[in-house]
Amino acid sequence: MHLTTNTASPVFLKLLAHDVRWQILTGLAHSDLRVQELVKLVDRPVNLVSYHLKQLRSQAVVREQRSSADGRDIYYSLDIERLGAMYRLAGLQLHPALGGETEATTAAASSQPVRVLFLCTHNRARSQMAEGLLRHLGSERVEACSAGSMPGELHPLAVRVLTEMGIDISGQRSKHIDEYQGRQFDHIITVCDQVREQCPVFPGEPDYIHWSTTDPIAAAEFSTDEGKHYAVFTKTANALAERVKHLLLVI
């Protein structure tokens, strides 16, 4: 029997094999982080962490976004969809059986739903859409809420975009963070860089997670084109939907 092999392992697997890069990916799988936080997480010098971030960004498995709270800061996030696709492709190069989709396994639902609170500044768009998405996709498994530090009015484009995704959030209202003070949550997820910097402490040691998400209201305010406004909201809603689906696999 003649066996032909490609002895060169995929670059992607070599990328994952380094301990520091694996630690960085592990941290970013949980929450978006700034470079200073990654330095603390991996306990390595900033120049070394920056080098490994560059390697990960070169394969586009890690993305960067400038903080809307402090323009000097950059948040790094993990592109889970691309990471999964590259992982499956690497397996496919070894054997066809390793490249297919696998059926997700889920734990039995607990008697108590997982409680999640989404926070942003005005509770008008990002956190409202995230709340609606999680409630819809998580069904009885989750209890989803949202609030803001300076709440305004639910944005009509947030309602419209989710309606076209089959989700009705028209009955949701903007709420102040203080409305939830003293309540226990399993996960506190900030979708706004400003709120992340001043996130209040909640009882019960919840899991604090940050999703550095572009504010569709601010991104659209420089244009009078309603079509462009709608496109920005749609892009934000799709990004949040992807995040919510990944969250559900964890919780």
Short mmCIF file of C-alpha atoms in Angstrom, two decimals, residues 68-230:
data_model
loop_
_atom_site.label_atom_id
_atom_site.label_comp_id
_atom_site.label_asym_id
_atom_site.label_seq_id
_atom_site.Cartn_x
_atom_site.Cartn_y
_atom_site.Cartn_z
CA SER A 68 -15.21 54.62 22.01
CA ALA A 69 -14.49 55.52 25.64
CA ASP A 70 -10.79 56.31 25.16
CA GLY A 71 -9.56 56.57 21.59
CA ARG A 72 -6.04 55.67 22.69
CA ASP A 73 -7.19 52.19 23.71
CA ILE A 74 -7.90 49.26 21.41
CA TYR A 75 -10.12 46.31 22.25
CA TYR A 76 -9.20 42.92 20.84
CA SER A 77 -11.85 40.30 20.11
CA LEU A 78 -11.87 36.72 18.89
CA ASP A 79 -13.46 35.93 15.51
CA ILE A 80 -14.97 32.62 16.57
CA GLU A 81 -16.56 31.90 13.19
CA ARG A 82 -13.26 32.24 11.33
CA LEU A 83 -11.40 30.31 14.02
CA GLY A 84 -13.89 27.45 13.71
CA ALA A 85 -13.70 27.42 9.93
CA MET A 86 -9.89 27.34 9.94
CA TYR A 87 -9.90 24.62 12.58
CA ARG A 88 -12.20 22.44 10.48
CA LEU A 89 -10.11 23.11 7.37
CA ALA A 90 -6.97 22.01 9.20
CA GLY A 91 -8.70 18.77 10.20
CA LEU A 92 -9.87 18.23 6.64
CA GLN A 93 -6.27 18.29 5.44
CA LEU A 94 -5.59 15.32 7.71
CA HIS A 95 -8.73 13.27 7.01
CA PRO A 96 -12.14 13.99 5.42
CA ALA A 97 -13.91 12.76 8.55
CA LEU A 98 -12.36 15.61 10.53
CA GLY A 99 -13.64 18.43 8.36
CA GLY A 100 -17.40 18.09 8.71
CA GLU A 101 -19.80 19.88 10.98
CA THR A 102 -20.46 18.21 14.30
CA GLU A 103 -23.74 18.20 16.10
CA ALA A 104 -23.62 20.50 19.09
CA THR A 105 -24.25 18.90 22.44
CA THR A 106 -26.03 20.78 25.16
CA ALA A 107 -26.38 20.16 28.85
CA ALA A 108 -29.77 19.47 30.31
CA ALA A 109 -31.63 22.64 31.11
CA SER A 110 -31.50 23.58 34.77
CA SER A 111 -34.62 24.38 36.73
CA GLN A 112 -33.50 28.01 37.00
CA PRO A 113 -32.89 30.10 33.84
CA VAL A 114 -29.50 31.77 33.39
CA ARG A 115 -29.85 35.48 34.17
CA VAL A 116 -28.07 37.89 31.83
CA LEU A 117 -27.96 41.69 32.00
CA PHE A 118 -26.76 43.72 29.00
CA LEU A 119 -25.46 47.22 29.71
CA CYS A 120 -24.69 50.23 27.53
CA THR A 121 -24.87 54.01 27.96
CA HIS A 122 -28.31 54.93 26.64
CA ASN A 123 -30.02 51.51 26.44
CA ARG A 124 -31.47 52.56 23.09
CA ALA A 125 -30.03 50.11 20.56
CA ARG A 126 -27.14 47.69 21.27
CA SER A 127 -28.21 46.42 24.67
CA GLN A 128 -31.88 46.40 23.63
CA MET A 129 -31.14 44.31 20.54
CA ALA A 130 -28.91 41.96 22.56
CA GLU A 131 -31.69 41.51 25.13
CA GLY A 132 -34.23 40.69 22.44
CA LEU A 133 -31.89 38.33 20.61
CA LEU A 134 -30.97 36.39 23.74
CA ARG A 135 -34.57 36.13 24.91
CA HIS A 136 -35.63 34.85 21.48
CA LEU A 137 -32.76 32.44 20.87
CA GLY A 138 -32.40 31.27 24.45
CA SER A 139 -36.10 30.72 25.05
CA GLU A 140 -36.85 29.44 28.56
CA ARG A 141 -33.16 28.76 29.23
CA VAL A 142 -32.39 32.41 29.91
CA GLU A 143 -33.74 35.52 31.57
CA ALA A 144 -32.49 38.50 29.55
CA CYS A 145 -32.53 42.14 30.69
CA SER A 146 -30.86 45.37 29.63
CA ALA A 147 -30.21 48.82 31.08
CA GLY A 148 -28.15 51.97 30.62
CA SER A 149 -26.25 54.52 32.68
CA MET A 150 -28.11 57.38 30.93
CA PRO A 151 -31.18 55.74 29.39
CA GLY A 152 -33.00 57.34 26.47
CA GLU A 153 -35.74 56.04 24.17
CA LEU A 154 -35.74 52.72 22.33
CA HIS A 155 -34.53 53.50 18.79
CA PRO A 156 -37.08 52.72 16.05
CA LEU A 157 -34.40 51.24 13.77
CA ALA A 158 -33.47 48.74 16.49
CA VAL A 159 -37.12 47.66 16.55
CA ARG A 160 -37.32 47.53 12.74
CA VAL A 161 -34.15 45.51 12.23
CA LEU A 162 -35.09 42.89 14.81
CA THR A 163 -38.65 42.72 13.49
CA GLU A 164 -37.20 41.75 10.12
CA MET A 165 -35.23 39.05 11.95
CA GLY A 166 -38.53 37.74 13.35
CA ILE A 167 -38.06 39.24 16.82
CA ASP A 168 -40.43 41.79 18.37
CA ILE A 169 -38.78 44.16 20.86
CA SER A 170 -41.34 46.94 20.51
CA GLY A 171 -42.58 46.23 24.03
CA GLN A 172 -39.13 46.73 25.60
CA ARG A 173 -38.30 50.00 27.33
CA SER A 174 -35.11 51.81 28.26
CA LYS A 175 -34.17 51.40 31.91
CA HIS A 176 -31.56 52.84 34.27
CA ILE A 177 -28.92 50.53 35.74
CA ASP A 178 -30.16 51.47 39.20
CA GLU A 179 -33.37 49.56 38.46
CA TYR A 180 -31.35 46.34 38.74
CA GLN A 181 -29.12 47.25 41.69
CA GLY A 182 -29.23 44.51 44.30
CA ARG A 183 -30.44 41.87 41.85
CA GLN A 184 -28.26 38.86 41.12
CA PHE A 185 -27.22 37.92 37.59
CA ASP A 186 -25.10 35.08 36.25
CA HIS A 187 -23.58 37.24 33.49
CA ILE A 188 -23.17 41.01 33.17
CA ILE A 189 -22.34 41.86 29.55
CA THR A 190 -21.27 45.39 28.62
CA VAL A 191 -21.72 46.23 24.94
CA CYS A 192 -20.47 49.80 25.30
CA ASP A 193 -16.88 50.81 26.06
CA GLN A 194 -17.93 53.76 28.24
CA VAL A 195 -20.15 51.66 30.49
CA ARG A 196 -17.49 48.98 30.76
CA GLU A 197 -15.18 51.57 32.36
CA GLN A 198 -17.78 52.43 35.01
CA CYS A 199 -19.74 49.21 35.37
CA PRO A 200 -21.27 48.96 38.86
CA VAL A 201 -20.68 45.96 41.10
CA PHE A 202 -23.54 43.49 41.33
CA PRO A 203 -24.05 40.92 44.12
CA GLY A 204 -23.39 37.22 43.75
CA GLU A 205 -20.09 37.39 41.83
CA PRO A 206 -21.51 37.40 38.29
CA ASP A 207 -19.34 36.72 35.26
CA TYR A 208 -18.39 40.09 33.75
CA ILE A 209 -18.00 40.01 29.96
CA HIS A 210 -17.31 42.81 27.49
CA TRP A 211 -18.39 42.96 23.85
CA SER A 212 -16.83 46.04 22.26
CA THR A 213 -19.65 46.90 19.86
CA THR A 214 -19.98 49.87 17.50
CA ASP A 215 -22.82 52.19 18.49
CA PRO A 216 -25.10 52.21 15.41
CA ILE A 217 -26.72 55.49 16.50
CA ALA A 218 -23.39 57.31 16.72
CA ALA A 219 -22.08 55.65 13.56
CA ALA A 220 -25.09 56.81 11.56
CA GLU A 221 -25.40 60.36 12.87
CA PHE A 222 -22.99 61.82 10.31
CA SER A 223 -25.22 60.83 7.39
CA THR A 224 -28.74 61.84 6.40
CA ASP A 225 -29.16 58.71 4.28
CA GLU A 226 -31.77 56.52 6.02
CA GLY A 227 -30.63 53.52 3.99
CA LYS A 228 -27.12 53.85 5.42
CA HIS A 229 -28.57 54.18 8.94
CA TYR A 230 -30.51 50.97 8.45
#
